[in-house]
Coordinates of C-alpha atoms in Angstrom, one line a residue:
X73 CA 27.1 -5.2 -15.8
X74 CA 23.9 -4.3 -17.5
X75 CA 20.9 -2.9 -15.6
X76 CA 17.9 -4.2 -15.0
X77 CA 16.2 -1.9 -17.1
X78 CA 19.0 -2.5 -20.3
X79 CA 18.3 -6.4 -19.7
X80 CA 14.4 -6.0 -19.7
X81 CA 14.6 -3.7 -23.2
X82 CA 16.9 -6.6 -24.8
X83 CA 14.2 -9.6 -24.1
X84 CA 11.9 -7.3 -25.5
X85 CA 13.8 -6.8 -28.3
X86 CA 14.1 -10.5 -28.8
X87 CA 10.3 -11.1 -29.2
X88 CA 9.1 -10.5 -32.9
X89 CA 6.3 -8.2 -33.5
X90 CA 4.6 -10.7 -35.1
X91 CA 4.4 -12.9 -32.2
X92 CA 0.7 -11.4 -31.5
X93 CA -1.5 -9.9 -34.1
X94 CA -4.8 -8.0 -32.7
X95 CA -7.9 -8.9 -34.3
X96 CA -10.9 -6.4 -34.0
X97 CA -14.6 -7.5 -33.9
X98 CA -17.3 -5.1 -34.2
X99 CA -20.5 -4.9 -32.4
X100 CA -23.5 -2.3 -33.9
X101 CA -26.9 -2.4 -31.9
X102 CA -28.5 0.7 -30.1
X103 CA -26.9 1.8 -27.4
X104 CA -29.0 4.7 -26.8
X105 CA -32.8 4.9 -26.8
X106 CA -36.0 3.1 -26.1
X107 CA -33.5 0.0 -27.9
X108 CA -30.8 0.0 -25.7
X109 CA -31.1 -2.6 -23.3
X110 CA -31.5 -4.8 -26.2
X111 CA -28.4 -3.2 -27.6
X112 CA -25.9 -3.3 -24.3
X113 CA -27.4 -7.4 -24.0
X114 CA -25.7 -7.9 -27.5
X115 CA -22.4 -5.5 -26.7
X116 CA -22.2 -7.9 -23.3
X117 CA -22.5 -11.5 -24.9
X118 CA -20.1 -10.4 -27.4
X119 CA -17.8 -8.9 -25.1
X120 CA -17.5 -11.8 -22.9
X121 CA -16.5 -14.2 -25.5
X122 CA -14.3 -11.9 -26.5
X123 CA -12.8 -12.2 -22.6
X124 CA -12.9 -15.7 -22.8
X125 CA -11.3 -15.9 -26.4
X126 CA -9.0 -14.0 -24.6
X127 CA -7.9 -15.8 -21.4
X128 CA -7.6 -19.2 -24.0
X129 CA -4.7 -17.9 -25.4
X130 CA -5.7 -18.8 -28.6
X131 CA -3.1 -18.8 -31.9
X132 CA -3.9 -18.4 -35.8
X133 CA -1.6 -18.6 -38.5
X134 CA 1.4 -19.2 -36.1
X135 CA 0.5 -15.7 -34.4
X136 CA -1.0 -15.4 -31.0
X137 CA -4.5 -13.4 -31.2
X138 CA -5.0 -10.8 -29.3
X139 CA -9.0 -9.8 -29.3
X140 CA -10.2 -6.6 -28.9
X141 CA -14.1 -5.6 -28.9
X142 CA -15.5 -2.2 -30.9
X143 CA -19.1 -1.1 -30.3
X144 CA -21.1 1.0 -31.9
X145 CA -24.1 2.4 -31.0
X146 CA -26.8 2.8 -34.3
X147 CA -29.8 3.7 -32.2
X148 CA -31.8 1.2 -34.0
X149 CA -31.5 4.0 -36.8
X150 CA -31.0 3.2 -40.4
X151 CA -29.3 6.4 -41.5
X152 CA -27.4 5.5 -38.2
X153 CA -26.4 2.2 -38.9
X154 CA -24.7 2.9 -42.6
X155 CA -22.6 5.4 -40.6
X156 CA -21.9 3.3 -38.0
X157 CA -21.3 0.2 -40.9
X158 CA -18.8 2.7 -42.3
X159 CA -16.9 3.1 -39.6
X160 CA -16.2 -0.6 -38.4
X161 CA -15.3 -0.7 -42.3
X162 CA -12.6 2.1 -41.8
X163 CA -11.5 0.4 -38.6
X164 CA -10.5 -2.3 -40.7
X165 CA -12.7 -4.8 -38.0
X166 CA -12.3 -8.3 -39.1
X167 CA -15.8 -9.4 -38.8
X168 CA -19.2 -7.5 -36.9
X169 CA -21.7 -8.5 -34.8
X170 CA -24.9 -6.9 -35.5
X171 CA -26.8 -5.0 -36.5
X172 CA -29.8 -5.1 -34.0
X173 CA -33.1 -4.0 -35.3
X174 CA -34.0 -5.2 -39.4
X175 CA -34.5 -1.5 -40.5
X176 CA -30.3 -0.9 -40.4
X177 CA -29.2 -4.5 -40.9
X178 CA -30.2 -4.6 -44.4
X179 CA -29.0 -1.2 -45.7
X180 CA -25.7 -1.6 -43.4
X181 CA -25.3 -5.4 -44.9
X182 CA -24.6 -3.8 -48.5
X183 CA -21.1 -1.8 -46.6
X184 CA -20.1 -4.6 -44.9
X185 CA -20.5 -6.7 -48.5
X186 CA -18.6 -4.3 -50.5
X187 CA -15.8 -4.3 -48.4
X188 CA -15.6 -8.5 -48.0
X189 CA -16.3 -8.2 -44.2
X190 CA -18.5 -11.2 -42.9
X191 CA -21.2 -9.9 -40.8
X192 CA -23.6 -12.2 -38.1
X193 CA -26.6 -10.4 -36.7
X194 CA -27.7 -12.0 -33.6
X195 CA -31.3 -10.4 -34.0
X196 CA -32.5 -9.4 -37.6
X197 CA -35.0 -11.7 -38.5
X198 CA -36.7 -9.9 -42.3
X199 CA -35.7 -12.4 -45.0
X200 CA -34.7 -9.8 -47.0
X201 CA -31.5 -9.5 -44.9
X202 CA -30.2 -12.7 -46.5
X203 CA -32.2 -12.4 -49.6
X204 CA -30.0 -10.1 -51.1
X205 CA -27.4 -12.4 -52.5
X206 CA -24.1 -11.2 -49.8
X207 CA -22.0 -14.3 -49.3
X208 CA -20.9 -12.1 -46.1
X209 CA -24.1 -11.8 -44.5
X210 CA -25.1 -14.6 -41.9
X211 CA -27.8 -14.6 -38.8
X212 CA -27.9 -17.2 -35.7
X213 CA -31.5 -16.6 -35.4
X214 CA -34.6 -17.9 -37.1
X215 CA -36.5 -15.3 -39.7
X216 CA -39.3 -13.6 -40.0
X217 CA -40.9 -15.9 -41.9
X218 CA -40.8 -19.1 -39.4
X219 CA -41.3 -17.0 -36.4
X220 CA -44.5 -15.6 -38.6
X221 CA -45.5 -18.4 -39.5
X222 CA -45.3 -20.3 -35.4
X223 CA -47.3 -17.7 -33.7
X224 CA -49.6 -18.0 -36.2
X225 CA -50.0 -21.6 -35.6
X226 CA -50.2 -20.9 -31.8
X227 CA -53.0 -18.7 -31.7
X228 CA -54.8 -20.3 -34.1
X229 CA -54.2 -24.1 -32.7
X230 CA -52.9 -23.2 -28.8
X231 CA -55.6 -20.2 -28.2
X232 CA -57.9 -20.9 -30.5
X233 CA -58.2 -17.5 -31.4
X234 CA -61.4 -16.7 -34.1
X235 CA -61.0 -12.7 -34.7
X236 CA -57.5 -11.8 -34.5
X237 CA -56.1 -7.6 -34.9
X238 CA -52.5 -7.0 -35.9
X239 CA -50.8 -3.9 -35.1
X240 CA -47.4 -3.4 -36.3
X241 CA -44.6 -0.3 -35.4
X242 CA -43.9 0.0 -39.4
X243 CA -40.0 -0.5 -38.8
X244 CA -38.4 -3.2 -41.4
X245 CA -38.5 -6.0 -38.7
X246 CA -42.3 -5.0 -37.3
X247 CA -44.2 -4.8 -40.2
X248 CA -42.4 -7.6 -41.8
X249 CA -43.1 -9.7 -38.6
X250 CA -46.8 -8.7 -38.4
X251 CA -47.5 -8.9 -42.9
X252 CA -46.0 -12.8 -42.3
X253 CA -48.4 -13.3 -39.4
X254 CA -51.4 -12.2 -41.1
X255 CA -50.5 -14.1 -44.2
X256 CA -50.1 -17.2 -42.2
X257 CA -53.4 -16.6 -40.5
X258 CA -55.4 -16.1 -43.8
X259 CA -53.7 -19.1 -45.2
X260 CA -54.5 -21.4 -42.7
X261 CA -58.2 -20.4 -42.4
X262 CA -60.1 -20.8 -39.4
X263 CA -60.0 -17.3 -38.1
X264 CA -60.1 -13.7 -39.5
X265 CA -58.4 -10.6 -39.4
X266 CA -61.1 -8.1 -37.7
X267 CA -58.3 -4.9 -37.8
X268 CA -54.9 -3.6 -39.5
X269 CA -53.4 -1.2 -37.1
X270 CA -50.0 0.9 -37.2
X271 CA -47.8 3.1 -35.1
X272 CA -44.4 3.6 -34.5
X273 CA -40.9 2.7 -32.2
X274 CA -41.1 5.8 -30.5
X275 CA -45.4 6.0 -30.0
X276 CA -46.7 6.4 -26.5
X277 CA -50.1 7.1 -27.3
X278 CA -52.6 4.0 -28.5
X279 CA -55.7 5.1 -27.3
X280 CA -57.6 5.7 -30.7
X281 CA -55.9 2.5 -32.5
X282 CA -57.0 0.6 -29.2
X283 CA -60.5 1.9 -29.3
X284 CA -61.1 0.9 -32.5
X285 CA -59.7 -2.3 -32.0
X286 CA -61.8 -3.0 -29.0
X287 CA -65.0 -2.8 -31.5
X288 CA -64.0 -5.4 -33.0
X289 CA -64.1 -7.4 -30.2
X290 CA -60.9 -9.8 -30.9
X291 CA -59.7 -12.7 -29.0
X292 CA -56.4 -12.1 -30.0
X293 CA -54.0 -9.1 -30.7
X294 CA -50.9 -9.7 -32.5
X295 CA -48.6 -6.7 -32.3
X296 CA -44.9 -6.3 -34.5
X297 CA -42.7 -4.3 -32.9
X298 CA -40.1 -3.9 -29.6
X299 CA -40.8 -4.0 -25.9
X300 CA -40.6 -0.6 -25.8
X301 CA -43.7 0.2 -27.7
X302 CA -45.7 -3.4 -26.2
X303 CA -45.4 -2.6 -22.6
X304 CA -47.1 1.2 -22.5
X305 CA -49.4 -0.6 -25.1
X306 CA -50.4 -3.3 -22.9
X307 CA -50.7 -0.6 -20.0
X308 CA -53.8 1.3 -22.2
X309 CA -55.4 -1.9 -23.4
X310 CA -55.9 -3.0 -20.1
X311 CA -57.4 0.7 -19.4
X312 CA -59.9 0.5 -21.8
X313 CA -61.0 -3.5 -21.0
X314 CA -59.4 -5.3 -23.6
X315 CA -58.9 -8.5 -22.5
X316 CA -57.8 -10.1 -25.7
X317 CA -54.4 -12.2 -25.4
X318 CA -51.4 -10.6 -26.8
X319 CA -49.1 -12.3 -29.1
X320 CA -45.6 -10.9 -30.6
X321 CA -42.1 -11.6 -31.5
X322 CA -38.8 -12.0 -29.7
X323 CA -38.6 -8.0 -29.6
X324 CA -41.5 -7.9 -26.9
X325 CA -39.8 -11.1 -25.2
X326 CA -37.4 -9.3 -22.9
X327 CA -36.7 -9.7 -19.2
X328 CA -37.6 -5.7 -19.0
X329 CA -41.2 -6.0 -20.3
X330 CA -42.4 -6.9 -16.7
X331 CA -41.3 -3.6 -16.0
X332 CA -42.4 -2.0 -18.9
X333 CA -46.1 -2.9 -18.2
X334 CA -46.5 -3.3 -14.9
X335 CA -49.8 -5.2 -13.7
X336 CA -51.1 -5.1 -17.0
X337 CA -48.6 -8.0 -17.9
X338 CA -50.9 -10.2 -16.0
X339 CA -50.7 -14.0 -16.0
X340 CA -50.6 -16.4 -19.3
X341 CA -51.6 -13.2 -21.1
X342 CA -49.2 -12.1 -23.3
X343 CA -47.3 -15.0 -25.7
X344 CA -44.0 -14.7 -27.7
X345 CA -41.7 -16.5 -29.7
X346 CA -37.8 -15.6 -29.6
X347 CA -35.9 -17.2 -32.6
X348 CA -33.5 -20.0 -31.4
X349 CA -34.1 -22.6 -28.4
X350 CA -32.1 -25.2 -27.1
X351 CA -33.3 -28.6 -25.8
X352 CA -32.0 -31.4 -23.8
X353 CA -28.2 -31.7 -23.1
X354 CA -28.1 -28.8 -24.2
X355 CA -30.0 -26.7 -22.2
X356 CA -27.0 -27.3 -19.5
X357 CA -24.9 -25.0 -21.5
X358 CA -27.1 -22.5 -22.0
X359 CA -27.9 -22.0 -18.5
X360 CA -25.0 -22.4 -17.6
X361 CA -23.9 -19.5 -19.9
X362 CA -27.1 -17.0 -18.5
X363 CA -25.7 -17.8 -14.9
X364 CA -21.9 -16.1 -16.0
X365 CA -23.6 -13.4 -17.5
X366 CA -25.8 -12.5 -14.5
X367 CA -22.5 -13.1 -12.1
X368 CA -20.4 -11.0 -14.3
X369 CA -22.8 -8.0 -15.1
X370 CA -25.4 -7.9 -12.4
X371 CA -28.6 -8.2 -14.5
X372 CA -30.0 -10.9 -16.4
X373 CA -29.8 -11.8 -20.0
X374 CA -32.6 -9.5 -21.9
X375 CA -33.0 -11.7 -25.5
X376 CA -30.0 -11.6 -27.8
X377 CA -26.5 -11.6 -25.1
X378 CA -26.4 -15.8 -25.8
X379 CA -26.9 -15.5 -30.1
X380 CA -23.7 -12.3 -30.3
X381 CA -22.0 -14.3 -27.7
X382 CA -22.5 -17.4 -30.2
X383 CA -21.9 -15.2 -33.5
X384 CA -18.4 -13.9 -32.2
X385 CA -17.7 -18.0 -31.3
X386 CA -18.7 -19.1 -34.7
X387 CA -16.0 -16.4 -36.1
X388 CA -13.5 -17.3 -33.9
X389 CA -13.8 -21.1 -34.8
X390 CA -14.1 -20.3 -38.9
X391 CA -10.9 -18.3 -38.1
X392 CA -8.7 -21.5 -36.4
X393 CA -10.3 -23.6 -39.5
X394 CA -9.0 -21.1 -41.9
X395 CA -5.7 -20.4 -39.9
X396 CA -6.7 -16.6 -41.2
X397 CA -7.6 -13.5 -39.4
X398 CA -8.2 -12.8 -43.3
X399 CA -11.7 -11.9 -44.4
X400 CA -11.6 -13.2 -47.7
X401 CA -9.6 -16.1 -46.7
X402 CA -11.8 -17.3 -43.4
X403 CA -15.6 -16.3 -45.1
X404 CA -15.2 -19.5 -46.8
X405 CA -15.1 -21.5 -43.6
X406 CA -17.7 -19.8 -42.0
X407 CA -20.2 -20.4 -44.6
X408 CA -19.1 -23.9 -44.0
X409 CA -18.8 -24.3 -40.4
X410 CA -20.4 -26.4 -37.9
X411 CA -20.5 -24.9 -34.4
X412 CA -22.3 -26.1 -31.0
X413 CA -22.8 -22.8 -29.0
X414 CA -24.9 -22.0 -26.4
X415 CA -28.1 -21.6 -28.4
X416 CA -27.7 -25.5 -30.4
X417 CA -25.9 -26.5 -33.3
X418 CA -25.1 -23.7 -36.0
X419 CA -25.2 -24.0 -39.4
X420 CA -25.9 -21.9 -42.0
X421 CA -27.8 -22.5 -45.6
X422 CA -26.2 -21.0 -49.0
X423 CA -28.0 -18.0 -48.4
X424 CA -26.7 -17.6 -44.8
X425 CA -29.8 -18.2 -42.7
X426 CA -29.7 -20.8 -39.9
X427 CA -30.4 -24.0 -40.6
X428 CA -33.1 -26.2 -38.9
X429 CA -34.1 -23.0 -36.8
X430 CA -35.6 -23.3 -33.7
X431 CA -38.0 -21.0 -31.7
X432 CA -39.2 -20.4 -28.1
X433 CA -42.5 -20.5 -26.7
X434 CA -43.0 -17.8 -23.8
X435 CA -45.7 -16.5 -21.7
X436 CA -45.2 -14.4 -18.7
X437 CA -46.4 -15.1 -15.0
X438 CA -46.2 -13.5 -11.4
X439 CA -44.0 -10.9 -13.9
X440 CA -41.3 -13.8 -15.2
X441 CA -40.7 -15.1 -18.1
X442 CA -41.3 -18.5 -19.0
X443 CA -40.8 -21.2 -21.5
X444 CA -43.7 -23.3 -22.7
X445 CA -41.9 -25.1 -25.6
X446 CA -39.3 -25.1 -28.5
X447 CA -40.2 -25.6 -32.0
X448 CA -38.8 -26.2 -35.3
X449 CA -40.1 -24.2 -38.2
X450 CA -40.9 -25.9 -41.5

């Protein structure tokens, strides 16, 4: 009589080891520094539709998939973030979710093309990211030059702004952000540019850029860069009297800037677009997505948790249509595909951007964040 032990081993044995194949998806935003809450809020959407791939038991190519989460930190650094690219390359990942910040998407993009691995980001929004000509690189967010382009429109239609000063952090995504703002502006007419201002990610310091800026009197200040830099910048301008409205990107639009500037946050102050927006029936699903995410990790969704979430979805489903876990053999069906995620419908252009983006409206009151309206850039 054999032993439980002996019986256990032989129904073991009788399972093939292809029965379940592990596919690895990536994740490469900064996981350390001023960036890193931004980072951990992609790490977490993509982890938990990796969880809930998971728990569907889901099968490809007659093989059960097992999915399995790596994430790398690129501290929002370019040098970083070719290393980091690199290494998801040698862990032979089957797709990534990233990168963050603009300044190590692009640079990071040319690894993952030269290696055939399809890469999402959740968050770059320069066009040069899918300018390049990669059939692997994709984004779930509107670019640079429609968000550009909106608060432009806002603050010359919405606040009727007349004298406007741009400051931007000179990272890839800020400057790009702020030069199609200010191009938009000129374009339109209406209102001038009183002052060209630059810093950087990791400044703390704005007094004499501020100063200079308050001479000129503007009724708005348009500002390209991260939360990080925004809030101790809104913190000196209201120190030295500015009271011009502030206007920026989806890197300002966090649920940490309240924090981040304190009372100088004030009320319908500060206005910011984040690139993607859901309307309608759809809405449900979105909320309904930000309330697992605060149940499962205590805090709420910064910006980009919902779009990696999405991204790691859209691979997933371009996968089943393929029946591959093969890059070369799924790319084609993602450049194809037609996904309704929690941010809307998802489809990408030849070039890889989103189609029919939409963007969201913020301001900010009693320290909250909240939505004015969703638009469609043309």
């Amino acid at each position: 009589m054999r032993s439980a032990a002996a019986l256990s081993s032989l129904l073991l044995a009788a399972v093939p080891a292809s029965a379940q194949t592990d596919v690895r998806i990536g994740t490469a935003s900064p996981l350390s520094g001023p960036g890193a809450h931004q980072g951990k809020d992609i790490e977490n959407g993509a982890r938990m539709a990796i969880d809930e791939l998971n728990a569907k038991g889901i099968a490809i190519g007659g093989k059960k998939i097992r999915w399995v989460l790596q994430a790398e930190d690129d501290a929002s650094d370019p040098k970083t973030g070719t290393a980091v690219a690199q290494k998801l390359v040698d862990a032979r990942v089957a797709a990534v979710v990233g990168h963050l910040n603009s300044g190590p998407t692009v640079p990071a993009s040319k690894i993952y093309a030269s290696a055939g691995i399809p890469q999402i980001s959740p968050a770059a929004t320069t066009p040069v990211y899918t300018s390049q000509g990669y059939k692997t690189a994709f984004r779930v967010v509107a670019n640079d030059n429609l968000i550009g382009r909106t608060l432009a429109r806002y603050a010359l239609g919405t606040l009727k702004a007349k004298k406007i000063a741009v400051i931007d952090d000179r990272t890839a995504f800020g400057q790009g952000l702020a030069d199609q703002f200010a191009r938009e502006v000129r374009a339109t007419g209406g209102a001038s540019i009183v002052s060209r201002q630059f810093t950087h990610d990791k400044a703390t310091d704005f007094s004499a850029i501020l100063t200079q800026i308050r001479a000129q009197r503007p009724d708005v200040i348009f500002y390209g860069g991260m939360d990080a830099v925004a809030g101790p910048m809104l913190k000196q301008m209201k120190t030295l009297g500015l009271q011009a409205k502030f206007v920026s990107g989806d890197g300002v639009c966090s649920e940490k800037l309240p924090l981040l500037a304190g009372d100088a946050l004030g009320n319908d102050k500060l206005f910011c677009a984040v690139a993607g927006g859901v309307t309608g029936a759809q809405e449900a699903s979105f909320n309904a997505f930000t309330e697992r995410f605060r149940q499962r990790y205590g805090t709420p969704v910064e910006t980009y948790a919902p779009y990696a979430y999405d991204a790691v979805m859209v691979f997933a489903a371009a996968m089943q249509k393929a029946q591959s876990t093969e890059p070369a053999r799924f790319l084609p069906a993602l450049a194809s595909i037609r996904h309704e995620g929690v941010t809307g419908s998802i489809a990408f252009d030849p070039r890889g951007d989103l189609r029919d983006a939409a963007m969201t409206l913020y301001t900010y009151r009693q320290g909250k964040k909240v939505k004015l309206q969703v638009v469609r850039g043309k």
